[in-house]
PDB file of C-alpha atoms in Angstrom:
ATOM      1  CA  UNK A   6       4.250 -14.105  54.546  1.00  0.00           C
ATOM      2  CA  UNK A   7       6.984 -14.031  52.036  1.00  0.00           C
ATOM      3  CA  UNK A   8       4.842 -16.801  49.846  1.00  0.00           C
ATOM      4  CA  UNK A   9       1.708 -14.609  50.549  1.00  0.00           C
ATOM      5  CA  UNK A  10       3.624 -11.645  48.717  1.00  0.00           C
ATOM      6  CA  UNK A  11       5.341 -13.546  45.995  1.00  0.00           C
ATOM      7  CA  UNK A  12       1.962 -14.740  44.881  1.00  0.00           C
ATOM      8  CA  UNK A  13       0.683 -10.675  45.363  1.00  0.00           C
ATOM      9  CA  UNK A  14       3.655  -9.587  43.101  1.00  0.00           C
ATOM     10  CA  UNK A  15       2.686 -12.110  40.540  1.00  0.00           C
ATOM     11  CA  UNK A  16      -1.086 -11.080  40.710  1.00  0.00           C
ATOM     12  CA  UNK A  17      -0.331  -7.635  40.220  1.00  0.00           C
ATOM     13  CA  UNK A  18       2.332  -8.017  37.338  1.00  0.00           C
ATOM     14  CA  UNK A  19      -0.517 -10.524  35.576  1.00  0.00           C
ATOM     15  CA  UNK A  20      -3.204  -7.740  35.894  1.00  0.00           C
ATOM     16  CA  UNK A  21      -1.033  -4.885  34.767  1.00  0.00           C
ATOM     17  CA  UNK A  22      -0.092  -7.049  31.575  1.00  0.00           C
ATOM     18  CA  UNK A  23      -3.349  -7.371  30.975  1.00  0.00           C
ATOM     19  CA  UNK A  24      -4.650  -4.145  31.514  1.00  0.00           C
ATOM     20  CA  UNK A  25      -2.012  -2.391  29.040  1.00  0.00           C
ATOM     21  CA  UNK A  26      -2.929  -5.204  26.465  1.00  0.00           C
ATOM     22  CA  UNK A  27      -6.284  -3.879  26.590  1.00  0.00           C
ATOM     23  CA  UNK A  28      -5.285  -0.426  26.506  1.00  0.00           C
ATOM     24  CA  UNK A  29      -3.169  -0.871  23.826  1.00  0.00           C
ATOM     25  CA  UNK A  30      -6.355  -1.927  21.405  1.00  0.00           C
ATOM     26  CA  UNK A  31      -8.348   0.630  22.956  1.00  0.00           C
ATOM     27  CA  UNK A  32      -6.156   3.934  23.305  1.00  0.00           C
ATOM     28  CA  UNK A  33      -2.876   3.818  20.891  1.00  0.00           C
ATOM     29  CA  UNK A  34      -0.198   5.396  22.512  1.00  0.00           C
ATOM     30  CA  UNK A  35       0.641   7.303  18.904  1.00  0.00           C
ATOM     31  CA  UNK A  36      -2.568   8.627  18.589  1.00  0.00           C
ATOM     32  CA  UNK A  37      -3.549  10.076  22.215  1.00  0.00           C
ATOM     33  CA  UNK A  38      -0.200  10.210  23.891  1.00  0.00           C
ATOM     34  CA  UNK A  39      -1.275  12.115  27.095  1.00  0.00           C
ATOM     35  CA  UNK A  40      -4.838  10.555  27.699  1.00  0.00           C
ATOM     36  CA  UNK A  41      -2.983   6.978  27.225  1.00  0.00           C
ATOM     37  CA  UNK A  42      -0.321   8.138  29.785  1.00  0.00           C
ATOM     38  CA  UNK A  43      -2.534   9.529  32.352  1.00  0.00           C
ATOM     39  CA  UNK A  44      -5.138   6.589  32.124  1.00  0.00           C
ATOM     40  CA  UNK A  45      -2.185   3.666  32.125  1.00  0.00           C
ATOM     41  CA  UNK A  46      -0.721   5.275  35.187  1.00  0.00           C
ATOM     42  CA  UNK A  47      -3.759   5.860  37.140  1.00  0.00           C
ATOM     43  CA  UNK A  48      -5.381   2.197  36.404  1.00  0.00           C
ATOM     44  CA  UNK A  49      -1.700   0.357  36.976  1.00  0.00           C
ATOM     45  CA  UNK A  50      -1.467   2.506  40.477  1.00  0.00           C
ATOM     46  CA  UNK A  51      -4.879   1.576  41.683  1.00  0.00           C
ATOM     47  CA  UNK A  52      -4.920  -2.089  40.468  1.00  0.00           C
ATOM     48  CA  UNK A  53      -1.291  -3.039  42.026  1.00  0.00           C
ATOM     49  CA  UNK A  54      -2.250  -0.720  45.121  1.00  0.00           C
ATOM     50  CA  UNK A  55      -5.823  -2.168  45.892  1.00  0.00           C
ATOM     51  CA  UNK A  56      -4.010  -6.045  45.293  1.00  0.00           C
ATOM     52  CA  UNK A  57      -1.321  -5.171  48.005  1.00  0.00           C
ATOM     53  CA  UNK A  58      -4.052  -3.630  50.481  1.00  0.00           C
ATOM     54  CA  UNK A  59      -5.976  -7.144  49.834  1.00  0.00           C
ATOM     55  CA  UNK A  60      -2.288  -8.911  50.635  1.00  0.00           C
ATOM     56  CA  UNK A  61      -2.189  -6.989  53.612  1.00  0.00           C
ATOM     57  CA  UNK A  62      -5.678  -7.993  54.828  1.00  0.00           C
ATOM     58  CA  UNK A  63      -5.147 -11.236  54.192  1.00  0.00           C
ATOM     59  CA  UNK A  64      -1.965 -11.300  56.694  1.00  0.00           C
ATOM     60  CA  UNK A  65      -4.371  -9.477  59.091  1.00  0.00           C
ATOM     61  CA  UNK A  66      -6.996 -12.090  58.695  1.00  0.00           C
ATOM     62  CA  UNK A  67      -4.329 -15.496  58.813  1.00  0.00           C
ATOM     63  CA  UNK A  68      -2.503 -13.541  62.126  1.00  0.00           C
ATOM     64  CA  UNK A  69      -5.141 -12.390  63.892  1.00  0.00           C
ATOM     65  CA  UNK A  70      -3.498  -8.988  64.323  1.00  0.00           C
ATOM     66  CA  UNK A  71      -6.210  -6.252  64.716  1.00  0.00           C
ATOM     67  CA  UNK A  72      -3.895  -3.570  65.451  1.00  0.00           C
ATOM     68  CA  UNK A  73      -1.751  -4.274  62.300  1.00  0.00           C
ATOM     69  CA  UNK A  74      -3.057  -0.905  60.142  1.00  0.00           C
ATOM     70  CA  UNK A  75      -2.765   1.131  63.248  1.00  0.00           C
ATOM     71  CA  UNK A  76       0.839  -0.026  63.671  1.00  0.00           C
ATOM     72  CA  UNK A  77       2.015  -0.056  60.467  1.00  0.00           C
ATOM     73  CA  UNK A  78      -0.011   3.285  59.049  1.00  0.00           C
ATOM     74  CA  UNK A  79       3.365   4.946  58.355  1.00  0.00           C
ATOM     75  CA  UNK A  80       4.592   1.645  56.566  1.00  0.00           C
ATOM     76  CA  UNK A  81       1.841   1.576  54.434  1.00  0.00           C
ATOM     77  CA  UNK A  82       1.557   4.708  53.247  1.00  0.00           C
ATOM     78  CA  UNK A  83       5.680   4.877  52.432  1.00  0.00           C
ATOM     79  CA  UNK A  84       4.534   1.598  50.140  1.00  0.00           C
ATOM     80  CA  UNK A  85       2.084   3.576  48.372  1.00  0.00           C
ATOM     81  CA  UNK A  86       4.370   6.203  47.712  1.00  0.00           C
ATOM     82  CA  UNK A  87       6.987   3.745  46.730  1.00  0.00           C
ATOM     83  CA  UNK A  88       4.217   2.116  43.983  1.00  0.00           C
ATOM     84  CA  UNK A  89       3.367   5.399  43.031  1.00  0.00           C
ATOM     85  CA  UNK A  90       6.943   5.736  41.748  1.00  0.00           C
ATOM     86  CA  UNK A  91       7.449   2.467  40.657  1.00  0.00           C
ATOM     87  CA  UNK A  92       4.081   2.243  38.639  1.00  0.00           C
ATOM     88  CA  UNK A  93       5.747   5.732  37.303  1.00  0.00           C
ATOM     89  CA  UNK A  94       8.507   4.183  35.753  1.00  0.00           C
ATOM     90  CA  UNK A  95       6.933   1.506  34.594  1.00  0.00           C
ATOM     91  CA  UNK A  96       4.241   3.556  32.668  1.00  0.00           C
ATOM     92  CA  UNK A  97       7.476   5.759  31.209  1.00  0.00           C
ATOM     93  CA  UNK A  98       9.188   2.372  30.318  1.00  0.00           C
ATOM     94  CA  UNK A  99       6.492   0.726  28.810  1.00  0.00           C
ATOM     95  CA  UNK A 100       5.911   3.832  26.610  1.00  0.00           C
ATOM     96  CA  UNK A 101       9.510   3.769  25.611  1.00  0.00           C
ATOM     97  CA  UNK A 102       9.274   0.468  24.824  1.00  0.00           C
ATOM     98  CA  UNK A 103       6.008   0.769  22.739  1.00  0.00           C
ATOM     99  CA  UNK A 104       7.152   3.665  20.540  1.00  0.00           C
ATOM    100  CA  UNK A 105      10.331   1.945  19.558  1.00  0.00           C
ATOM    101  CA  UNK A 106       8.714  -1.229  18.337  1.00  0.00           C
ATOM    102  CA  UNK A 107       6.036   0.628  16.826  1.00  0.00           C
ATOM    103  CA  UNK A 108       8.541   2.934  14.658  1.00  0.00           C
ATOM    104  CA  UNK A 109      10.647  -0.209  14.022  1.00  0.00           C
ATOM    105  CA  UNK A 110       7.625  -1.972  12.332  1.00  0.00           C
ATOM    106  CA  UNK A 111       6.658   1.212  11.004  1.00  0.00           C
ATOM    107  CA  UNK A 112      10.035   1.512   9.469  1.00  0.00           C
ATOM    108  CA  UNK A 113       9.922  -2.573   8.131  1.00  0.00           C
ATOM    109  CA  UNK A 114       6.866  -1.993   6.541  1.00  0.00           C
ATOM    110  CA  UNK A 115       7.845   1.123   4.429  1.00  0.00           C
ATOM    111  CA  UNK A 116      10.780  -1.053   3.541  1.00  0.00           C
ATOM    112  CA  UNK A 117       8.441  -3.822   2.696  1.00  0.00           C
ATOM    113  CA  UNK A 118       6.336  -1.292   0.265  1.00  0.00           C
ATOM    114  CA  UNK A 119       9.390  -0.060  -1.113  1.00  0.00           C
ATOM    115  CA  UNK A 120      10.617  -3.382  -2.010  1.00  0.00           C
ATOM    116  CA  UNK A 121       7.031  -4.408  -3.520  1.00  0.00           C
ATOM    117  CA  UNK A 122       7.089  -1.121  -5.521  1.00  0.00           C
ATOM    118  CA  UNK A 123      10.564  -2.015  -6.825  1.00  0.00           C
ATOM    119  CA  UNK A 124       9.505  -5.632  -7.540  1.00  0.00           C
ATOM    120  CA  UNK A 125       5.946  -4.601  -9.423  1.00  0.00           C
ATOM    121  CA  UNK A 126       8.195  -1.737 -11.324  1.00  0.00           C
ATOM    122  CA  UNK A 127      10.373  -4.357 -12.479  1.00  0.00           C
ATOM    123  CA  UNK A 128       7.973  -7.042 -13.592  1.00  0.00           C
ATOM    124  CA  UNK A 129       6.360  -3.977 -15.525  1.00  0.00           C
ATOM    125  CA  UNK A 130       9.796  -3.262 -17.089  1.00  0.00           C
ATOM    126  CA  UNK A 131      10.170  -6.741 -18.115  1.00  0.00           C
ATOM    127  CA  UNK A 132       6.554  -7.166 -20.094  1.00  0.00           C
ATOM    128  CA  UNK A 133       7.524  -3.958 -22.105  1.00  0.00           C
ATOM    129  CA  UNK A 134      11.275  -5.213 -22.607  1.00  0.00           C
ATOM    130  CA  UNK A 135      10.205  -8.972 -23.427  1.00  0.00           C
ATOM    131  CA  UNK A 136      11.597 -10.361 -26.484  1.00  0.00           C
ATOM    132  CA  UNK A 137       8.430 -11.250 -28.014  1.00  0.00           C
ATOM    133  CA  UNK A 138       7.625  -7.570 -28.131  1.00  0.00           C
ATOM    134  CA  UNK A 139      10.387  -6.810 -30.207  1.00  0.00           C
ATOM    135  CA  UNK A 140      10.186  -9.584 -32.461  1.00  0.00           C
ATOM    136  CA  UNK A 141       6.744  -8.495 -33.568  1.00  0.00           C
ATOM    137  CA  UNK A 142       8.507  -4.834 -33.789  1.00  0.00           C
ATOM    138  CA  UNK A 143      11.321  -6.146 -36.367  1.00  0.00           C
ATOM    139  CA  UNK A 144       8.873  -8.065 -37.942  1.00  0.00           C
ATOM    140  CA  UNK A 145       6.413  -5.331 -38.618  1.00  0.00           C
ATOM    141  CA  UNK A 146       9.217  -3.413 -39.912  1.00  0.00           C
ATOM    142  CA  UNK A 147      10.627  -6.297 -42.314  1.00  0.00           C
ATOM    143  CA  UNK A 148       6.979  -6.005 -43.974  1.00  0.00           C
ATOM    144  CA  UNK A 149       6.797  -2.257 -43.977  1.00  0.00           C
ATOM    145  CA  UNK A 150      10.260  -1.574 -45.509  1.00  0.00           C
ATOM    146  CA  UNK A 151       9.668  -2.864 -49.206  1.00  0.00           C
ATOM    147  CA  UNK A 152       6.008  -0.539 -49.010  1.00  0.00           C
ATOM    148  CA  UNK A 153       6.501   2.745 -47.514  1.00  0.00           C
ATOM    149  CA  UNK A 154      10.311   3.422 -46.236  1.00  0.00           C
ATOM    150  CA  UNK A 155       8.671   6.706 -45.018  1.00  0.00           C
ATOM    151  CA  UNK A 156       6.671   4.900 -42.542  1.00  0.00           C
ATOM    152  CA  UNK A 157       9.337   2.383 -41.836  1.00  0.00           C
ATOM    153  CA  UNK A 158      11.624   5.485 -40.728  1.00  0.00           C
ATOM    154  CA  UNK A 159       9.051   6.415 -38.693  1.00  0.00           C
ATOM    155  CA  UNK A 160       8.266   2.852 -36.912  1.00  0.00           C
ATOM    156  CA  UNK A 161      12.059   2.728 -36.073  1.00  0.00           C
ATOM    157  CA  UNK A 162      11.958   5.955 -34.416  1.00  0.00           C
ATOM    158  CA  UNK A 163       8.808   5.055 -32.461  1.00  0.00           C
ATOM    159  CA  UNK A 164       9.999   2.145 -31.441  1.00  0.00           C
ATOM    160  CA  UNK A 165      13.412   3.643 -30.237  1.00  0.00           C
ATOM    161  CA  UNK A 166      11.192   6.486 -28.466  1.00  0.00           C
ATOM    162  CA  UNK A 167       9.359   4.027 -26.733  1.00  0.00           C
ATOM    163  CA  UNK A 168      12.209   1.852 -25.516  1.00  0.00           C
ATOM    164  CA  UNK A 169      14.301   4.692 -24.427  1.00  0.00           C
ATOM    165  CA  UNK A 170      11.020   6.139 -22.704  1.00  0.00           C
ATOM    166  CA  UNK A 171      10.119   2.666 -20.954  1.00  0.00           C
ATOM    167  CA  UNK A 172      14.025   2.763 -19.639  1.00  0.00           C
ATOM    168  CA  UNK A 173      13.513   6.211 -18.401  1.00  0.00           C
ATOM    169  CA  UNK A 174      10.536   5.693 -16.732  1.00  0.00           C
ATOM    170  CA  UNK A 175      12.141   2.777 -14.445  1.00  0.00           C
ATOM    171  CA  UNK A 176      13.759   4.977 -12.498  1.00  0.00           C
ATOM    172  CA  UNK A 177      11.029   7.375 -11.149  1.00  0.00           C
ATOM    173  CA  UNK A 178       7.685   6.218  -9.117  1.00  0.00           C
ATOM    174  CA  UNK A 179       5.842   8.966 -10.490  1.00  0.00           C
ATOM    175  CA  UNK A 180       5.926  10.875 -14.026  1.00  0.00           C
ATOM    176  CA  UNK A 181       3.421  13.872 -15.229  1.00  0.00           C
ATOM    177  CA  UNK A 182       0.494  12.910 -17.642  1.00  0.00           C
ATOM    178  CA  UNK A 183       2.231  14.211 -20.533  1.00  0.00           C
ATOM    179  CA  UNK A 184       4.888  12.155 -20.406  1.00  0.00           C
ATOM    180  CA  UNK A 185       2.953   9.066 -20.059  1.00  0.00           C
ATOM    181  CA  UNK A 186       1.141   9.972 -23.132  1.00  0.00           C
ATOM    182  CA  UNK A 187       4.249  10.483 -24.890  1.00  0.00           C
ATOM    183  CA  UNK A 188       4.788   6.613 -24.106  1.00  0.00           C
ATOM    184  CA  UNK A 189       1.522   5.903 -25.467  1.00  0.00           C
ATOM    185  CA  UNK A 190       1.515   7.835 -28.379  1.00  0.00           C
ATOM    186  CA  UNK A 191       4.829   5.669 -29.566  1.00  0.00           C
ATOM    187  CA  UNK A 192       3.120   2.408 -28.701  1.00  0.00           C
ATOM    188  CA  UNK A 193      -0.274   3.078 -30.370  1.00  0.00           C
ATOM    189  CA  UNK A 194       1.627   4.458 -33.652  1.00  0.00           C
ATOM    190  CA  UNK A 195       3.393   0.766 -33.532  1.00  0.00           C
ATOM    191  CA  UNK A 196       0.386  -1.018 -33.664  1.00  0.00           C
ATOM    192  CA  UNK A 197      -1.646   1.366 -35.655  1.00  0.00           C
ATOM    193  CA  UNK A 198       0.947   0.746 -38.295  1.00  0.00           C
ATOM    194  CA  UNK A 199       0.873  -2.992 -37.859  1.00  0.00           C
ATOM    195  CA  UNK A 200      -2.774  -3.498 -37.697  1.00  0.00           C
ATOM    196  CA  UNK A 201      -4.134  -0.506 -39.796  1.00  0.00           C
ATOM    197  CA  UNK A 202      -7.814  -0.111 -39.563  1.00  0.00           C
ATOM    198  CA  UNK A 203      -8.006  -3.062 -36.752  1.00  0.00           C
ATOM    199  CA  UNK A 204      -6.738  -0.933 -34.001  1.00  0.00           C
ATOM    200  CA  UNK A 205      -7.233   2.605 -33.095  1.00  0.00           C
ATOM    201  CA  UNK A 206      -6.354   4.909 -29.791  1.00  0.00           C
ATOM    202  CA  UNK A 207      -8.365   8.145 -29.151  1.00  0.00           C
ATOM    203  CA  UNK A 208      -6.848  10.617 -26.609  1.00  0.00           C
ATOM    204  CA  UNK A 209      -9.066  13.305 -25.264  1.00  0.00           C
ATOM    205  CA  UNK A 210      -6.764  14.745 -22.364  1.00  0.00           C
ATOM    206  CA  UNK A 211      -7.686  18.245 -21.139  1.00  0.00           C
ATOM    207  CA  UNK A 212      -4.522  20.233 -21.177  1.00  0.00           C
ATOM    208  CA  UNK A 213      -5.127  21.361 -17.664  1.00  0.00           C
ATOM    209  CA  UNK A 214      -4.462  17.625 -16.564  1.00  0.00           C
ATOM    210  CA  UNK A 215      -1.070  17.061 -18.352  1.00  0.00           C
ATOM    211  CA  UNK A 216       0.926  17.924 -15.354  1.00  0.00           C
ATOM    212  CA  UNK A 217      -0.677  15.690 -13.047  1.00  0.00           C
ATOM    213  CA  UNK A 218       0.998  12.454 -11.601  1.00  0.00           C
ATOM    214  CA  UNK A 219       0.461   8.769 -11.927  1.00  0.00           C
ATOM    215  CA  UNK A 220       2.513   5.640 -11.818  1.00  0.00           C
ATOM    216  CA  UNK A 221       4.862   5.215 -15.069  1.00  0.00           C
ATOM    217  CA  UNK A 222       3.922   2.711 -18.072  1.00  0.00           C
ATOM    218  CA  UNK A 223      -0.017   2.917 -16.219  1.00  0.00           C
ATOM    219  CA  UNK A 224      -1.549   3.624 -19.702  1.00  0.00           C
ATOM    220  CA  UNK A 225       0.848   1.553 -21.654  1.00  0.00           C
ATOM    221  CA  UNK A 226       0.033  -1.424 -19.263  1.00  0.00           C
ATOM    222  CA  UNK A 227      -3.654  -0.673 -19.823  1.00  0.00           C
ATOM    223  CA  UNK A 228      -3.308  -0.556 -23.731  1.00  0.00           C
ATOM    224  CA  UNK A 229      -1.336  -3.639 -23.540  1.00  0.00           C
ATOM    225  CA  UNK A 230      -3.762  -5.416 -21.694  1.00  0.00           C
ATOM    226  CA  UNK A 231      -6.611  -4.350 -24.217  1.00  0.00           C
ATOM    227  CA  UNK A 232      -4.593  -5.597 -27.347  1.00  0.00           C
ATOM    228  CA  UNK A 233      -3.945  -8.956 -25.588  1.00  0.00           C
ATOM    229  CA  UNK A 234      -7.123  -9.739 -24.670  1.00  0.00           C
ATOM    230  CA  UNK A 235      -9.390  -8.681 -27.554  1.00  0.00           C
ATOM    231  CA  UNK A 236      -9.719  -9.603 -31.289  1.00  0.00           C
ATOM    232  CA  UNK A 237      -8.593  -7.318 -33.820  1.00  0.00           C
ATOM    233  CA  UNK A 238     -10.619  -7.389 -36.833  1.00  0.00           C
ATOM    234  CA  UNK A 239     -11.223  -4.471 -39.935  1.00  0.00           C
ATOM    235  CA  UNK A 240     -15.262  -5.214 -39.526  1.00  0.00           C
ATOM    236  CA  UNK A 241     -14.999  -5.054 -35.538  1.00  0.00           C
ATOM    237  CA  UNK A 242     -12.395  -2.916 -34.738  1.00  0.00           C
ATOM    238  CA  UNK A 243     -10.374  -2.355 -31.290  1.00  0.00           C
ATOM    239  CA  UNK A 244     -11.007   1.326 -30.335  1.00  0.00           C
ATOM    240  CA  UNK A 245      -9.424   2.444 -27.057  1.00  0.00           C
ATOM    241  CA  UNK A 246     -10.438   5.865 -25.498  1.00  0.00           C
ATOM    242  CA  UNK A 247      -8.309   7.664 -23.078  1.00  0.00           C
ATOM    243  CA  UNK A 248     -10.071  10.536 -21.658  1.00  0.00           C
ATOM    244  CA  UNK A 249      -9.526  12.938 -18.367  1.00  0.00           C
ATOM    245  CA  UNK A 250     -11.780  14.793 -15.673  1.00  0.00           C
ATOM    246  CA  UNK A 251     -10.988  15.902 -12.202  1.00  0.00           C
ATOM    247  CA  UNK A 252     -10.530  12.402 -10.718  1.00  0.00           C
ATOM    248  CA  UNK A 253      -8.188  11.470 -12.919  1.00  0.00           C
ATOM    249  CA  UNK A 254      -7.979   9.424 -16.110  1.00  0.00           C
ATOM    250  CA  UNK A 255     -10.621   6.735 -17.781  1.00  0.00           C
ATOM    251  CA  UNK A 256      -9.428   4.182 -20.078  1.00  0.00           C
ATOM    252  CA  UNK A 257     -12.314   2.540 -22.187  1.00  0.00           C
ATOM    253  CA  UNK A 258     -12.351  -0.134 -24.889  1.00  0.00           C
ATOM    254  CA  UNK A 259     -14.798  -1.975 -26.597  1.00  0.00           C
ATOM    255  CA  UNK A 260     -14.820  -5.765 -26.145  1.00  0.00           C
ATOM    256  CA  UNK A 261     -14.326  -8.237 -28.703  1.00  0.00           C
ATOM    257  CA  UNK A 262     -12.793 -11.154 -26.686  1.00  0.00           C
ATOM    258  CA  UNK A 263     -10.193 -13.475 -28.330  1.00  0.00           C
ATOM    259  CA  UNK A 264     -11.460 -16.939 -28.246  1.00  0.00           C
ATOM    260  CA  UNK A 265      -8.064 -18.311 -27.527  1.00  0.00           C
ATOM    261  CA  UNK A 266      -6.212 -15.879 -25.267  1.00  0.00           C
ATOM    262  CA  UNK A 267      -2.500 -16.180 -25.095  1.00  0.00           C
ATOM    263  CA  UNK A 268      -0.636 -16.919 -21.843  1.00  0.00           C
ATOM    264  CA  UNK A 269      -0.471 -14.084 -19.726  1.00  0.00           C
ATOM    265  CA  UNK A 270       2.416 -12.871 -17.343  1.00  0.00           C
ATOM    266  CA  UNK A 271      -0.703 -11.817 -15.262  1.00  0.00           C
ATOM    267  CA  UNK A 272       1.185  -8.017 -14.589  1.00  0.00           C
ATOM    268  CA  UNK A 273      -1.291  -5.807 -16.535  1.00  0.00           C
ATOM    269  CA  UNK A 274      -4.133  -4.944 -14.450  1.00  0.00           C
ATOM    270  CA  UNK A 275      -3.470  -6.586 -11.216  1.00  0.00           C
ATOM    271  CA  UNK A 276       0.060  -4.632 -11.313  1.00  0.00           C
ATOM    272  CA  UNK A 277      -1.580  -1.270 -11.489  1.00  0.00           C
ATOM    273  CA  UNK A 278      -4.282  -2.387  -8.710  1.00  0.00           C
ATOM    274  CA  UNK A 279      -1.300  -3.306  -6.476  1.00  0.00           C
ATOM    275  CA  UNK A 280       0.718  -0.048  -7.302  1.00  0.00           C
ATOM    276  CA  UNK A 281      -2.218   2.002  -6.557  1.00  0.00           C
ATOM    277  CA  UNK A 282      -2.938  -0.085  -3.283  1.00  0.00           C
ATOM    278  CA  UNK A 283       0.588   0.399  -2.286  1.00  0.00           C
ATOM    279  CA  UNK A 284       0.312   4.173  -2.491  1.00  0.00           C
ATOM    280  CA  UNK A 285      -3.059   4.621  -0.844  1.00  0.00           C
ATOM    281  CA  UNK A 286      -5.527   5.013  -3.747  1.00  0.00           C
ATOM    282  CA  UNK A 287      -7.757   2.562  -5.337  1.00  0.00           C
ATOM    283  CA  UNK A 288      -8.553   2.222  -9.179  1.00  0.00           C
ATOM    284  CA  UNK A 289     -12.081   1.481 -10.418  1.00  0.00           C
ATOM    285  CA  UNK A 290     -12.934  -0.820 -13.378  1.00  0.00           C
ATOM    286  CA  UNK A 291     -16.305  -1.783 -15.284  1.00  0.00           C
ATOM    287  CA  UNK A 292     -17.029  -4.630 -17.461  1.00  0.00           C
ATOM    288  CA  UNK A 293     -20.631  -4.472 -18.940  1.00  0.00           C
ATOM    289  CA  UNK A 294     -19.902  -6.955 -21.412  1.00  0.00           C
ATOM    290  CA  UNK A 295     -19.361  -4.332 -24.331  1.00  0.00           C
ATOM    291  CA  UNK A 296     -17.099  -2.210 -22.806  1.00  0.00           C
ATOM    292  CA  UNK A 297     -14.334  -2.405 -20.440  1.00  0.00           C
ATOM    293  CA  UNK A 298     -13.489   1.061 -18.379  1.00  0.00           C
ATOM    294  CA  UNK A 299     -10.640   1.283 -16.239  1.00  0.00           C
ATOM    295  CA  UNK A 300     -10.629   4.781 -13.709  1.00  0.00           C
ATOM    296  CA  UNK A 301      -7.469   5.363 -12.381  1.00  0.00           C
ATOM    297  CA  UNK A 302      -7.083   8.555  -9.933  1.00  0.00           C
ATOM    298  CA  UNK A 303      -4.399  11.083  -9.982  1.00  0.00           C
ATOM    299  CA  UNK A 304      -1.688  10.999  -7.784  1.00  0.00           C
ATOM    300  CA  UNK A 305       0.002  13.706  -5.838  1.00  0.00           C
TER     301      UNK A 305
END
């Protein structure tokens, strides 16, 4: 009898575990708490009770005790009540453990996303503070200083503003579009001064969208991406157009691909895609061989 009872208990535990695993997939605790609790309790109780009744039937057949149920009728009723209480405690315990595990995993996932955001921001910041960019800026200053002192002064001011804006933006997750455009204007001034008729940036932004938020350095990274991967020529200048609509920002440039593209840190477009993915949004890019367009949604 003890061996039968032990086997019955093991079978009941196995079935309960399988049932709850299936229910976790079909009816989640965090989505349908009451429905899940009721289903779990009723199904678990019914399963265990049926298993134990089956155990008693086996016992009756083995020992040929025809009066078994009439003799132990009251005990069977007590067993049912005891099982009812045990299953209730089990269901509550399962709910507590599942909730704890769910919230723990959610916190770990949130921390992982925050760390990923920080790493992406650091990569973005690192690309802007690269010595190569500073060297090119200083080189441009040295070439301008003898030609036009006023323009040289403006160049230095914009270079200083650019670095200050980049450092300031590294402490925040989102910035208003108008702040991002200040960075873009300083950045484009440096390259327009350096390349003159080979590069221009057209900003066509509706004032109604200036308070909308985007991740910092998004537009600047896309500008850098266009400058890095396209040849700058006077006969075919690189023209970048930034415009807005109710859905977000559109950044468009003509394609005049370099024959030998310099080694990239691979943080431009991919960096932006990953940052938006972590924020639950997607960006759209279109490459029709003549123009490259990136559409970026606003963030709340």
